[in-house]
Structures are given as structure tokens and as C-alpha cells.
PDB file of C-alpha atoms and ligand atoms in Angstrom:
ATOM      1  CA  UNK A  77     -18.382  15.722 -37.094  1.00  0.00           C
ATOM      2  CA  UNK A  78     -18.953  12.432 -38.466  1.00  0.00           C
ATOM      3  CA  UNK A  79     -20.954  11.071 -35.864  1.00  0.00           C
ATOM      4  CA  UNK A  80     -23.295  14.159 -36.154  1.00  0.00           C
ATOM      5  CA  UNK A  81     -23.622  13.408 -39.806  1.00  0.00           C
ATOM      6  CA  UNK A  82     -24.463   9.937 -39.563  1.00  0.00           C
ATOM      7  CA  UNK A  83     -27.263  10.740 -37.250  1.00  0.00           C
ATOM      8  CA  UNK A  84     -28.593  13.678 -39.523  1.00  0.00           C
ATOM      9  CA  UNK A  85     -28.355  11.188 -42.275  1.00  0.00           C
ATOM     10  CA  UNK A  86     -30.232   8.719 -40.353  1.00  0.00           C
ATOM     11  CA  UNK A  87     -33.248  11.347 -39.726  1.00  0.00           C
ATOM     12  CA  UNK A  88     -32.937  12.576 -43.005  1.00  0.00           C
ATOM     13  CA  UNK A  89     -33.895   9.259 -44.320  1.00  0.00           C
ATOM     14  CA  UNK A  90     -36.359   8.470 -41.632  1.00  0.00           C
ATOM     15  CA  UNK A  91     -38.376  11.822 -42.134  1.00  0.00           C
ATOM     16  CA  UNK A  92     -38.071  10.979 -46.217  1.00  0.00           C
ATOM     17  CA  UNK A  93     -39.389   7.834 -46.335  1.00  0.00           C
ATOM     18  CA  UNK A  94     -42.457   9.160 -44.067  1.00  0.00           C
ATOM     19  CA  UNK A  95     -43.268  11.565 -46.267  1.00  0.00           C
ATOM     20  CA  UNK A  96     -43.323   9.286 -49.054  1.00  0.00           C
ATOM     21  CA  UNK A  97     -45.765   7.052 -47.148  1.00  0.00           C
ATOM     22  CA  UNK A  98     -48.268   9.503 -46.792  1.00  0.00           C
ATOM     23  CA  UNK A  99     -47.860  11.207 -50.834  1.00  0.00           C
ATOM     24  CA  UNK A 100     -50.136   8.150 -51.892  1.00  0.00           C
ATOM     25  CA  UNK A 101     -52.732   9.342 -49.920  1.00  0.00           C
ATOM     26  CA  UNK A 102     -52.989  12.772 -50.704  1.00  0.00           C
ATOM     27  CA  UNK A 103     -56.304  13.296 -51.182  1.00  0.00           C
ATOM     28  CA  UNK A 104     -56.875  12.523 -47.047  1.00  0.00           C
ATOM     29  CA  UNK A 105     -54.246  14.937 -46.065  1.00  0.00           C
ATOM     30  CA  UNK A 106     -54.849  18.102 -43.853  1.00  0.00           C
ATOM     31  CA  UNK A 107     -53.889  21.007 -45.609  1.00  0.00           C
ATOM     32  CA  UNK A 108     -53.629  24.451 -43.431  1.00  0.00           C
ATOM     33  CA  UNK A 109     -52.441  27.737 -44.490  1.00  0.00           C
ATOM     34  CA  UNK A 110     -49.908  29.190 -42.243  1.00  0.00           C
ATOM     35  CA  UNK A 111     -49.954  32.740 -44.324  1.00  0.00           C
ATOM     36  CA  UNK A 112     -50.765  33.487 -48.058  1.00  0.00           C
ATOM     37  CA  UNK A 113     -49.480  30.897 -50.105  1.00  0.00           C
ATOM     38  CA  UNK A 114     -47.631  29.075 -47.036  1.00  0.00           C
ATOM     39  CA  UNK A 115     -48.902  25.810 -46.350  1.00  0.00           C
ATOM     40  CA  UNK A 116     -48.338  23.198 -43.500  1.00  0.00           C
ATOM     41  CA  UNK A 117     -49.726  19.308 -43.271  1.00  0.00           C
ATOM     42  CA  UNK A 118     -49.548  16.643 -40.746  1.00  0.00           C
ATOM     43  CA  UNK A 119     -46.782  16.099 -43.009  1.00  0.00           C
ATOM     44  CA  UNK A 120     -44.391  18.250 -42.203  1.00  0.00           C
ATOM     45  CA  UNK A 121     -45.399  17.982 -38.528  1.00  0.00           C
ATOM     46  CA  UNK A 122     -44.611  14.243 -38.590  1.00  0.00           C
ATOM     47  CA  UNK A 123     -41.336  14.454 -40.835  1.00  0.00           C
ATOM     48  CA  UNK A 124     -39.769  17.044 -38.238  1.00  0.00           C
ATOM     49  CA  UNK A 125     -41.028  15.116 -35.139  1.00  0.00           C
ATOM     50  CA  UNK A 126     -39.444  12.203 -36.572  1.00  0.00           C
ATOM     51  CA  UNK A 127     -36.165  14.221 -37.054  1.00  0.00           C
ATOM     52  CA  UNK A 128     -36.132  15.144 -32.936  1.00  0.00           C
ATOM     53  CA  UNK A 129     -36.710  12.019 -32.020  1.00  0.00           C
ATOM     54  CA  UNK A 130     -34.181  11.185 -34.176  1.00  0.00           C
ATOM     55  CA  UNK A 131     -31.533  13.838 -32.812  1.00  0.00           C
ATOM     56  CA  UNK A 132     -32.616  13.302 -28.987  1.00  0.00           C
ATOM     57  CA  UNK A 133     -31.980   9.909 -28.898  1.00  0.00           C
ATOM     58  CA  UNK A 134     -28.418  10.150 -29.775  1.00  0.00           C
ATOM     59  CA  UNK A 135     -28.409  14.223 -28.239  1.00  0.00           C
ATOM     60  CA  UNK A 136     -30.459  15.149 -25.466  1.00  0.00           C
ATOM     61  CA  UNK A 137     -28.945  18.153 -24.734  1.00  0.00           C
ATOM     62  CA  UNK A 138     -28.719  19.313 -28.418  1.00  0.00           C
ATOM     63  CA  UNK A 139     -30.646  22.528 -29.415  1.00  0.00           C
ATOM     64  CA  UNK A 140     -32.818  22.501 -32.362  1.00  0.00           C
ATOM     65  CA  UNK A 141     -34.227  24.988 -34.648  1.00  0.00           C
ATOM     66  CA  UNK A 142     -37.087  23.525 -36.529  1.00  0.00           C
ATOM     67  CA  UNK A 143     -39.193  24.949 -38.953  1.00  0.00           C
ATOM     68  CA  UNK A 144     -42.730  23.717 -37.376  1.00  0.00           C
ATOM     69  CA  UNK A 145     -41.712  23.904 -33.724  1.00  0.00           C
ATOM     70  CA  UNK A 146     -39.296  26.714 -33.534  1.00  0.00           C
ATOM     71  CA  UNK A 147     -36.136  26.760 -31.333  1.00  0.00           C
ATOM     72  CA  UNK A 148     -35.412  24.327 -28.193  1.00  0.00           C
ATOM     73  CA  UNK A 149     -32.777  23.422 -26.186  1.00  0.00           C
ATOM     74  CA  UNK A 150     -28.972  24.120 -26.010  1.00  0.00           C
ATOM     75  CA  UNK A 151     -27.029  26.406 -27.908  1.00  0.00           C
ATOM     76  CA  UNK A 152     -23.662  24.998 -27.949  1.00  0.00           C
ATOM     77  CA  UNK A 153     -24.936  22.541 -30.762  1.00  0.00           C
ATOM     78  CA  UNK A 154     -27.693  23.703 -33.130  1.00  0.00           C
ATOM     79  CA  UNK A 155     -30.018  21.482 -35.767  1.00  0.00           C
ATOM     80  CA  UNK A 156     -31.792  23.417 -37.831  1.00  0.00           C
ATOM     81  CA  UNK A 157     -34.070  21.686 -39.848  1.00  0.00           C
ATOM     82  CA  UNK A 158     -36.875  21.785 -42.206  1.00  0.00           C
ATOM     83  CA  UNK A 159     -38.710  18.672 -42.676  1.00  0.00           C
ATOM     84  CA  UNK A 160     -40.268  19.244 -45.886  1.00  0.00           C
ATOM     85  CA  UNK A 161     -38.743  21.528 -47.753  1.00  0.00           C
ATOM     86  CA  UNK A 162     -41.240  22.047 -51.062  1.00  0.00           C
ATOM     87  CA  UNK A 163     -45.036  21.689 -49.637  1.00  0.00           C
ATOM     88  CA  UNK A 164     -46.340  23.340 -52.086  1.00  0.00           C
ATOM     89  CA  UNK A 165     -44.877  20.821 -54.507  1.00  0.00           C
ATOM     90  CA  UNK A 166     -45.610  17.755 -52.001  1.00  0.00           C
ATOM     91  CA  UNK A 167     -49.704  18.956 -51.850  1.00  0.00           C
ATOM     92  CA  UNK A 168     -50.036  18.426 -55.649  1.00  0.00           C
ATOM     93  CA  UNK A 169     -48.063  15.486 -55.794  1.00  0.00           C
ATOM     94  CA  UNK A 170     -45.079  17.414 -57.995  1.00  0.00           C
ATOM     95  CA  UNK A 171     -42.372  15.189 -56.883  1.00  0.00           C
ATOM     96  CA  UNK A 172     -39.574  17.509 -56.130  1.00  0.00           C
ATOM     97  CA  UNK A 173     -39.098  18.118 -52.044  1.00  0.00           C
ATOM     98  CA  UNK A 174     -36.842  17.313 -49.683  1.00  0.00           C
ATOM     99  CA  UNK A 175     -35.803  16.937 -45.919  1.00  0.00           C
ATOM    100  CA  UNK A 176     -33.147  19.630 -44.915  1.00  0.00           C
ATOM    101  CA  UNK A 177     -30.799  19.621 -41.767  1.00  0.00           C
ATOM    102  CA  UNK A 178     -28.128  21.883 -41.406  1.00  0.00           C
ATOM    103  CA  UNK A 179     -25.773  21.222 -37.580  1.00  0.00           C
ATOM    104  CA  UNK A 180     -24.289  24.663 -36.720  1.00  0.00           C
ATOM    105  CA  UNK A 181     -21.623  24.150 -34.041  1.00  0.00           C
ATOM    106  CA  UNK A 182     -20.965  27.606 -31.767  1.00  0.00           C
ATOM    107  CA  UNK A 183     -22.280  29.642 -34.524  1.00  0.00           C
ATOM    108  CA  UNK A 184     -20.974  27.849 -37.528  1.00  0.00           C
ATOM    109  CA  UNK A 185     -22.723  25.937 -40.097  1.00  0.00           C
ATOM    110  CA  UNK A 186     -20.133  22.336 -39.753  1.00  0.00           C
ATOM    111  CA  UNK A 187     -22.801  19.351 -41.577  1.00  0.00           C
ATOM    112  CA  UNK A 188     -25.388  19.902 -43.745  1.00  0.00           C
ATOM    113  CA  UNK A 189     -27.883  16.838 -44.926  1.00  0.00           C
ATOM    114  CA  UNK A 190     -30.139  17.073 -48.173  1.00  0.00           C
ATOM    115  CA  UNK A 191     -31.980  14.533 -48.556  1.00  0.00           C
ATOM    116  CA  UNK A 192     -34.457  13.538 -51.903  1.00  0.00           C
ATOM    117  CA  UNK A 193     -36.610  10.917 -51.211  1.00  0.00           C
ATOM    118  CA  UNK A 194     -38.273  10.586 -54.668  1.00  0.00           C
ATOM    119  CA  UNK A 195     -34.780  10.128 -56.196  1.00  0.00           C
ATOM    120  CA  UNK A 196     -33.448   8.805 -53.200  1.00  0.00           C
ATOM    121  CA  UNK A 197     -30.407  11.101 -53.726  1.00  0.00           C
ATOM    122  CA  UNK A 198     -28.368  12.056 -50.629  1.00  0.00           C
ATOM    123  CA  UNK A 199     -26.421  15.350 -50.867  1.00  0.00           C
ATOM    124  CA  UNK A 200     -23.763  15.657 -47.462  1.00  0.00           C
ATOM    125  CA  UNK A 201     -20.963  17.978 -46.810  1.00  0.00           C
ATOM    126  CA  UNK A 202     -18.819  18.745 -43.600  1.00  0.00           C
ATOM    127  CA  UNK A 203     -17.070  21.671 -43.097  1.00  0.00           C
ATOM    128  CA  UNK A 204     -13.261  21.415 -44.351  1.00  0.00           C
ATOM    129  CA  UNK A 205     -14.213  17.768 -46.171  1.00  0.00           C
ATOM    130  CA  UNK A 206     -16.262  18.511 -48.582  1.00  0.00           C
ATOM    131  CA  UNK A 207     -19.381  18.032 -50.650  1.00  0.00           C
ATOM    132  CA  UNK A 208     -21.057  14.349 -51.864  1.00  0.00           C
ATOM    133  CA  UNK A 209     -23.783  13.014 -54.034  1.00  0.00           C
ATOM    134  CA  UNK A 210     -24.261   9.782 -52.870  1.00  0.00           C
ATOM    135  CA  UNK A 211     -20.497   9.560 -51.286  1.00  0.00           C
ATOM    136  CA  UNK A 212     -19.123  11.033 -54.308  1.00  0.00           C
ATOM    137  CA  UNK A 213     -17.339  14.058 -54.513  1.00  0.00           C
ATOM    138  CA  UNK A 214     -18.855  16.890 -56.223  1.00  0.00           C
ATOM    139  CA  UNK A 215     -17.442  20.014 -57.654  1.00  0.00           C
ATOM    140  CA  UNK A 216     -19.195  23.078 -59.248  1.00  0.00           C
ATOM    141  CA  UNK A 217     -17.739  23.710 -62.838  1.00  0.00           C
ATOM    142  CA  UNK A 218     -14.931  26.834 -62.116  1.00  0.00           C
ATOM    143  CA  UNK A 219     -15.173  27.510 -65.659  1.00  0.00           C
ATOM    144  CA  UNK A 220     -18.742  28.114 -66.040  1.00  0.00           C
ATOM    145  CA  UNK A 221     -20.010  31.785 -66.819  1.00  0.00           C
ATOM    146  CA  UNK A 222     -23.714  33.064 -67.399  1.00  0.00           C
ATOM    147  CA  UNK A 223     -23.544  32.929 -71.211  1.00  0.00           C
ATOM    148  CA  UNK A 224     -25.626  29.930 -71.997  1.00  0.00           C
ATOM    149  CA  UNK A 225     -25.891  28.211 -68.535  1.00  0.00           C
ATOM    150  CA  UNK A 226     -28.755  27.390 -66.745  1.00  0.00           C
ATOM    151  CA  UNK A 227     -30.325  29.426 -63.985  1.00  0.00           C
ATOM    152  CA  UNK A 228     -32.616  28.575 -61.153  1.00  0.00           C
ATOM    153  CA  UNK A 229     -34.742  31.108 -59.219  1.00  0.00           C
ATOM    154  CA  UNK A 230     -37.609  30.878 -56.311  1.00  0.00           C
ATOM    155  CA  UNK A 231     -40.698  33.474 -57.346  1.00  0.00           C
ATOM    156  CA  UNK A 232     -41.715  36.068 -54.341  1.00  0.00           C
ATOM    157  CA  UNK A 233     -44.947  34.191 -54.167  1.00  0.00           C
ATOM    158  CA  UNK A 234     -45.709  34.695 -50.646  1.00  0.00           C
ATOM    159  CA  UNK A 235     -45.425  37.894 -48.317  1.00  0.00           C
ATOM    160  CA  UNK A 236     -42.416  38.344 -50.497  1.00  0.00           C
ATOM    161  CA  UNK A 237     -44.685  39.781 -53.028  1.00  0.00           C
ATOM    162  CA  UNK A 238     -43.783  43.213 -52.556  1.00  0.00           C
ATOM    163  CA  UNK A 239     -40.535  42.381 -54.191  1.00  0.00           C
ATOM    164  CA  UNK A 240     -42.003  41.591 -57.281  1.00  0.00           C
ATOM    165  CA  UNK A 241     -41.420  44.328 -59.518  1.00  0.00           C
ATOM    166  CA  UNK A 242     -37.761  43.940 -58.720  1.00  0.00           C
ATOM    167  CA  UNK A 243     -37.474  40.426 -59.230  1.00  0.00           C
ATOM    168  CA  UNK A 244     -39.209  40.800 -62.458  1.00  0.00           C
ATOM    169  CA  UNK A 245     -37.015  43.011 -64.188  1.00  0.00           C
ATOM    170  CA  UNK A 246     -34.005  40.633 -62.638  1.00  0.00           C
ATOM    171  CA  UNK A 247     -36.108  37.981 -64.274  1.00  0.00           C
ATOM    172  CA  UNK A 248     -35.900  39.850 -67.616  1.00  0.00           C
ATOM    173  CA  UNK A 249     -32.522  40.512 -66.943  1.00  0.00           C
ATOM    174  CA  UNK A 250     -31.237  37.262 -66.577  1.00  0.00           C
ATOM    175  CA  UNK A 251     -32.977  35.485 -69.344  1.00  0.00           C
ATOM    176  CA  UNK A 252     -31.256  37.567 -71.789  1.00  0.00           C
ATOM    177  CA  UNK A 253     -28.386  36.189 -71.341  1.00  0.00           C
ATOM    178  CA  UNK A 254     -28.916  32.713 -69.706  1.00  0.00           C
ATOM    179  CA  UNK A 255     -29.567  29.625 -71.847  1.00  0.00           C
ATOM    180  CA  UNK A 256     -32.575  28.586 -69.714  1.00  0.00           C
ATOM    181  CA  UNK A 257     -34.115  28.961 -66.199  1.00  0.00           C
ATOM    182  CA  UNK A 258     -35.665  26.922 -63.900  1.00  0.00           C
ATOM    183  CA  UNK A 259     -37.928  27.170 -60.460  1.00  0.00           C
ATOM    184  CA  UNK A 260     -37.928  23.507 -59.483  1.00  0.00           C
ATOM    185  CA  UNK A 261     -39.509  24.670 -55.606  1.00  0.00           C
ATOM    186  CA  UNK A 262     -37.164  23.616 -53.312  1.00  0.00           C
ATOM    187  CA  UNK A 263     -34.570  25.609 -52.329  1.00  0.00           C
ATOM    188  CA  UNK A 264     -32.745  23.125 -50.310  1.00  0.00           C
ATOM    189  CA  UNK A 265     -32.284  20.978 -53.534  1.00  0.00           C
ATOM    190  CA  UNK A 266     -31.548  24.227 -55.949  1.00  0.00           C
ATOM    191  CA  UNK A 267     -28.164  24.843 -53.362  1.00  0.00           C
ATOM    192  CA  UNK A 268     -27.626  20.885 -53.844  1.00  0.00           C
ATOM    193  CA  UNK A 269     -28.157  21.061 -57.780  1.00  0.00           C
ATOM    194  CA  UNK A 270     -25.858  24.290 -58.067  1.00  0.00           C
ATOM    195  CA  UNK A 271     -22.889  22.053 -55.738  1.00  0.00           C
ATOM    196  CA  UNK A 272     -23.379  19.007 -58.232  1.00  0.00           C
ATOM    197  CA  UNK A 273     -23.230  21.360 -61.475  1.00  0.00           C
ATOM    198  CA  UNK A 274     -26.699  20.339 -62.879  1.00  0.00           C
ATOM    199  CA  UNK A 275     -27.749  24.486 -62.812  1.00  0.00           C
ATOM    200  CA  UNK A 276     -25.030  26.684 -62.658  1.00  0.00           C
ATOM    201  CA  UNK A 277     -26.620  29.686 -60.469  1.00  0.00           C
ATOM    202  CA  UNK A 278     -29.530  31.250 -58.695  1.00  0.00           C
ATOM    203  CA  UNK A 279     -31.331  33.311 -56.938  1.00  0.00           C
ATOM    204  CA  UNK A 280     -34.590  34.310 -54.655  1.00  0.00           C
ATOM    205  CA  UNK A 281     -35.818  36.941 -52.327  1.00  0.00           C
ATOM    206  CA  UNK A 282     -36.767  36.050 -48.596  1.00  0.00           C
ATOM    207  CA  UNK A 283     -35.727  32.355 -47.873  1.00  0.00           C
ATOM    208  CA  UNK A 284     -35.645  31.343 -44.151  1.00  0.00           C
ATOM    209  CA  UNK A 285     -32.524  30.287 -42.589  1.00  0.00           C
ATOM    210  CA  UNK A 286     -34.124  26.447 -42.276  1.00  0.00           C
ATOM    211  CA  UNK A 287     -34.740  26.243 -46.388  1.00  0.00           C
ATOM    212  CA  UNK A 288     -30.414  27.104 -46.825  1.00  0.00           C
ATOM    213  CA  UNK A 289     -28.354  26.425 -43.921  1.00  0.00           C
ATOM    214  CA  UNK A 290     -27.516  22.554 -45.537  1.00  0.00           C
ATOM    215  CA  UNK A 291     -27.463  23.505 -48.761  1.00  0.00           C
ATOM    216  CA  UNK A 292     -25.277  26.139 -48.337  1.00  0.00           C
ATOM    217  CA  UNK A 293     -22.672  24.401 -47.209  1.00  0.00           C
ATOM    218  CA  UNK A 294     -22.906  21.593 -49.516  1.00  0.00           C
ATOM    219  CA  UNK A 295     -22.881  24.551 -52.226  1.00  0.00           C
ATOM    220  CA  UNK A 296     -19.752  25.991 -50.420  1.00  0.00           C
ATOM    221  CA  UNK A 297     -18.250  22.971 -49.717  1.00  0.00           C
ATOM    222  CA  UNK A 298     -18.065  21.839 -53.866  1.00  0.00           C
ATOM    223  CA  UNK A 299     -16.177  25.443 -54.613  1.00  0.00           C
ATOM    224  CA  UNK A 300     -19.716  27.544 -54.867  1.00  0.00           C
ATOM    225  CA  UNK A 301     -20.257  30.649 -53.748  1.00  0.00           C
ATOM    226  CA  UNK A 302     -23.335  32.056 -51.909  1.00  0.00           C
ATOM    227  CA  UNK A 303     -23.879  35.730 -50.742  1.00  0.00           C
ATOM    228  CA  UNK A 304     -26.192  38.006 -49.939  1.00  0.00           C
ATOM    229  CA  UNK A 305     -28.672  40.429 -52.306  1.00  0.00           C
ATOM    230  CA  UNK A 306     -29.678  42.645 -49.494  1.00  0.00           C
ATOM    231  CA  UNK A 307     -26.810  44.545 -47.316  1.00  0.00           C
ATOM    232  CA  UNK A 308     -28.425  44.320 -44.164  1.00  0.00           C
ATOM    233  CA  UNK A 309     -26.663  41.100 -42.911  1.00  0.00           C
ATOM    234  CA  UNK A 310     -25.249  38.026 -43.707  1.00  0.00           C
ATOM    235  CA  UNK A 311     -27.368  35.450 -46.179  1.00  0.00           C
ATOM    236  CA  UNK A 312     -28.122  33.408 -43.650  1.00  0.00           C
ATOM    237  CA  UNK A 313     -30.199  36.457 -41.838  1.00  0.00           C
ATOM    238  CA  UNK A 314     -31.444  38.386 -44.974  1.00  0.00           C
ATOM    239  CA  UNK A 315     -32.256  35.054 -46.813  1.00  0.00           C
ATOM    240  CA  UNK A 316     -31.866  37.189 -50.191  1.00  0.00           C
ATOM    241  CA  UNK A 317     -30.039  34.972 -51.815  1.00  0.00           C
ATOM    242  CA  UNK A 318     -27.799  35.016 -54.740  1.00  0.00           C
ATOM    243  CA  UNK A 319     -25.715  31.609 -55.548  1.00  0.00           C
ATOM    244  CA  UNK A 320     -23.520  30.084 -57.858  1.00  0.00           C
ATOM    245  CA  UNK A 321     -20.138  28.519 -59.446  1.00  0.00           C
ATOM    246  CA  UNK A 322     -17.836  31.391 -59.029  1.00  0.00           C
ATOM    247  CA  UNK A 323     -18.120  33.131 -62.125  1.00  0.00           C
ATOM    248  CA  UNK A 324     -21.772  32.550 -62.850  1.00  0.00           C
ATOM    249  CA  UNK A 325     -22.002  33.929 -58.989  1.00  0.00           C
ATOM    250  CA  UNK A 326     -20.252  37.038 -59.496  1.00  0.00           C
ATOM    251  CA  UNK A 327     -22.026  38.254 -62.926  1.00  0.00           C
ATOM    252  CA  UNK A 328     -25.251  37.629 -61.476  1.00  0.00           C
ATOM    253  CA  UNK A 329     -24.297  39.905 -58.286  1.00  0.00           C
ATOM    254  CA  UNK A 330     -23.575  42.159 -61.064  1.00  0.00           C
ATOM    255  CA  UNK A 331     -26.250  41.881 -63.349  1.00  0.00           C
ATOM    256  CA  UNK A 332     -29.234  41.880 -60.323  1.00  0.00           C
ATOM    257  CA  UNK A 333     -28.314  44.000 -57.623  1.00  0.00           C
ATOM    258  CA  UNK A 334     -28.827  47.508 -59.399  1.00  0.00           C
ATOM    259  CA  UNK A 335     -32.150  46.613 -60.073  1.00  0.00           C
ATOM    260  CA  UNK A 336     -32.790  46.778 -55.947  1.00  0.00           C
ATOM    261  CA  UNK A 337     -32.611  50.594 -56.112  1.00  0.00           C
ATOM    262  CA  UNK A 338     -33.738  52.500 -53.296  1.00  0.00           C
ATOM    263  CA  UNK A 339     -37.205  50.791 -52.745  1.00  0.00           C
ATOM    264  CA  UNK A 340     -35.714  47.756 -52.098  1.00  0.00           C
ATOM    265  CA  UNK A 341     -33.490  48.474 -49.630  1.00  0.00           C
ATOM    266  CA  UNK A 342     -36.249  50.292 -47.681  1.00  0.00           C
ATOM    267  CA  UNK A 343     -38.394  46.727 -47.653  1.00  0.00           C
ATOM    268  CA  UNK A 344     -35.060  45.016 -46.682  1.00  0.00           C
ATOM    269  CA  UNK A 345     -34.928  46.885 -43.699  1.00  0.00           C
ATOM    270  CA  UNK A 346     -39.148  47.228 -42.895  1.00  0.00           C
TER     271      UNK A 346
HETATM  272  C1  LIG B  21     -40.149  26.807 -49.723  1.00  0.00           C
HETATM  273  C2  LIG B  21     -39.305  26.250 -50.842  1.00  0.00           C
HETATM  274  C3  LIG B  21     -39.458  27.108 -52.080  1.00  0.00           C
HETATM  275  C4  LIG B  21     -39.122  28.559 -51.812  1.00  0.00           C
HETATM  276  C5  LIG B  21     -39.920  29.068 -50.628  1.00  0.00           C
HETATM  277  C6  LIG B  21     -39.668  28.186 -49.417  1.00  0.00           C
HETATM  278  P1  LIG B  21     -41.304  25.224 -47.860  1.00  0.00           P
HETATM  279  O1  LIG B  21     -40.043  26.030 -48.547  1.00  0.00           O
HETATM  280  O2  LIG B  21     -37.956  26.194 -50.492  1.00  0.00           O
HETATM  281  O3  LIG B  21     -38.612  26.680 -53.119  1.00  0.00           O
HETATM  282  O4  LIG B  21     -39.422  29.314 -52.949  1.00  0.00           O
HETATM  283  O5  LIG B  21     -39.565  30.393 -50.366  1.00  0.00           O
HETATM  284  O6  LIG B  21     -40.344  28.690 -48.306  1.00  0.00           O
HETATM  285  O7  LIG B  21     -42.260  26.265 -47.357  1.00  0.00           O
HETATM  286  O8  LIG B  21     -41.885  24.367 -48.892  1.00  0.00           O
HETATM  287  O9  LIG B  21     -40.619  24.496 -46.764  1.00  0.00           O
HETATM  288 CA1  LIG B  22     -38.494  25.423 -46.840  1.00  0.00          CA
HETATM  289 CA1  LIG B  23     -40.882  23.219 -44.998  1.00  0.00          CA
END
């Protein structure tokens, strides 16, 4: 597995550092709407060709699952990757994306790569190993609970929309008892922030399995937990996400889920 990682954190870096070329020049760049709110740029496209090339050259017969290009190749070995995780951020020049690839091996998630190139901050983990910051262990805080900590969230700001009542009263919900919450617009880096304690939990409604397969196992790797909102699958499949250190995780599975009710399981399943 360490060989794999070494070449994800190779393209990681690679696909960073291009994106950072281009941020200076924002005012050129070639924005296109994918679906409401859901942008793409030459950007992305370049970041996640960089990332194949990247993976091929080491792996030709690896499969890949990216977010611009879709699904190729093998299935024994699968990269699934999302160059630029955080356009919406990157297009106004909010500096707070990042380059995700996740390697699931036969079906299970074994490396997962974070990488933020404005920080330059390098979040790894391997199944069984463990979690790093910069090849330093991290650990979520075991003794953390929901009173006072601080809680990030994504907003159902795209097709997601139809959620919104629901989230809203979870919103409500959770800031009565939280000290603070954040949406810093990443997802990738809110799983990395939970695994190296700097928010304690979160949550968000329909994530795609490209913005969480790394940083869930970076989160799962540091002692965090991760599990689904929805019951029709896995989190992975639903990408209705709740997250957290263990306690925080369980009292927010506690505190959000009644508010589904019976409308949201019926857009869960549509
Ligand atoms: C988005 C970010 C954002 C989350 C969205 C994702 P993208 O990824 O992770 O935090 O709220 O749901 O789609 O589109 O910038 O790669
Ligand atoms: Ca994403
Ligand atoms: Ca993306």
C-alpha cells in the first residue's frame, strides 16, 4: 500500500500546484455550469488529467473513477479522485480547496490522499496504519461531546435543494447546542479537519462518493466515525453524511435524524 500512496501523493501534489498556477489568473478562466450551482473550469479538467497521467505511468492497468471523466479501466484497483474539490471556492479566489484521491482495493477504501495546496498541508492514511498531517499522527479527541464544540456542515445548495427544509431545522438544531459552526466548502478537507481535531463533527446532504472516499478514511483512520443519514445504503452510496469524534458523532445521529421524517426518506429513495 505504500507504493500506491506515494504515487497518489505524487499526483496529489502535481494536480495542487497546477491549480495554484492558474488561481492568479482568474479573471481568464472558463467557467461552465455543469447543473445549478455546479461549476467546472479548465481547472479541474487539467488537475484530474494530471492525476491519470500521474496514476498510468506507474499503473496502466489501474481503473479510475474521476470526477470529470467518469470511470475507466480495471476494477481490481480503483482511484477515485476529484481534482478540485471546492470550485466554487477556487472561482472567487476563497482559498480553501483541495485535490482528493481515495485507492479502493477489491471494494475497499485502503489509501486516501488530501491534499491543500494553499496551506500546503498533506492529510494521508492507509488502512490498518493510520491517519497523518504532514507524517504526523493524528487522533480525533475521544473525549469530545457536542456541548460547546465546533461543527461543520455543507448547505444543499445545488439539486440538493429539496432537502432544505430539513437541513434547516437540523441547522437550528445543532446551533443550540454547539459552540460554533462552520461551512468552509470542501468536503474533502472538513473529513481531514474532523481526523486532525480542528472541528469536532459534521454533516451534509448529497455528497458524491469522489468528494469522501479519502477523507473518510483519514477520518476513520484517526478514531472518527462516519455513517450514513439516509438508510438506503452505505455513506459511501447515499453520500448523506453525518461525521465525527465518537461522541460528537453519535449525538448528532441523535439530534438530526428525526428531523428526516417521512418526506425525506421518500427523496432518499426518488
Ligand atoms: C463540493 C464541495 C462542497 C460540497 C459540495 C461538493 P466540488 O465539491 O465538496 O463542500 O458542499 O456538495 O460537491 O463540486 O467543489 O468538487
Ligand atoms: Ca467535490
Ligand atoms: Ca471537484
Amino acid at each position: 500500500m505504500q507504493a500506491l500512496l506515494n504515487t497518489a501523493i505524487q499526483a496529489a501534489r502535481r494536480a495542487g500546484d497546477s491549480s495554484m498556477r492558474y488561481i492568479k489568473r482568474l479573471d481568464e478562466l472558463d467557467v461552465r455550469s455543469k447543473s445549478r450551482n455546479e461549476f467546472v473550469t479548465q481547472v479541474d479538467l487539467a488537475a484530474e488529467q494530471i492525476i491519470i497521467e500521474s496514476v498510468h505511468e506507474r499503473y496502466p492497468d489501474h481503473g479510475i473513477l474521476g470526477e470529470e471523466t467518469g470511470r475507466q479501466g480495471g476494477d481490481e484497483v480503483i482511484w477515485i479522485i476529484d481534482p478540485l474539490d471546492g470550485t466554487t471556492n477556487y472561482i472567487h479566489g476563497f482559498p480553501v480547496f483541495a485535490v482528493s484521491i481515495g485507492i479502493q482495493v477489491k471494494g475497499r477504501m485502503e489509501v486516501g490522499v488530501v491534499y491543500d495546496p494553499n496551506r500546503q498541508e498533506l492529510f494521508t492514511a492507509i488502512r490498518g496504519v493510520g491517519a497523518q498531517l504532514e507524517g504526523r499522527r493524528i487522533r480525533v479527541d475521544v473525549n469530545r461531546v457536542l456541548e460547546g464544540s465546533l461543527i461543520g456542515t455543507g448547505f444543499p445548495y445545488r439539486e440538493n435543494d429539496r432537502w432544505m427544509e430539513q437541513y434547516l431545522n437540523q441547522f437550528r438544531a445543532v446551533m443550540h447546542v454547539a459552540g460554533d459552526v462552520r461551512r468552509p466548502g470542501s468536503a474533502a478537507l472538513d473529513l481531514c479537519y474532523l481526523a486532525s481535531g480542528r472541528m469536532d463533527g459534521f454533516w451534509e446532504f448529497g455528497l458524491q462518493i469522489w468528494d469522501i472516499a479519502a477523507g473518510s478514511l483519514i477520518l476513520c483512520e484517526a478514531g472518527g466515525m462516519i455513517s450514513s443519514m439516509t438508510d438506503d445504503g452505505d455513506y459511501l452510496e447515499t453520500g448523506n453524511i453525518i461525521a465525527g469524534a465518537p461522541k460528537v458523532h453519535a449525538e448528532l445521529e441523535k439530534l438530526l435524524k428525526p428531523f428526516l421524517g417521512p418526506t425525506m426518506a421518500d427523496a432518499a429513495n426518488e
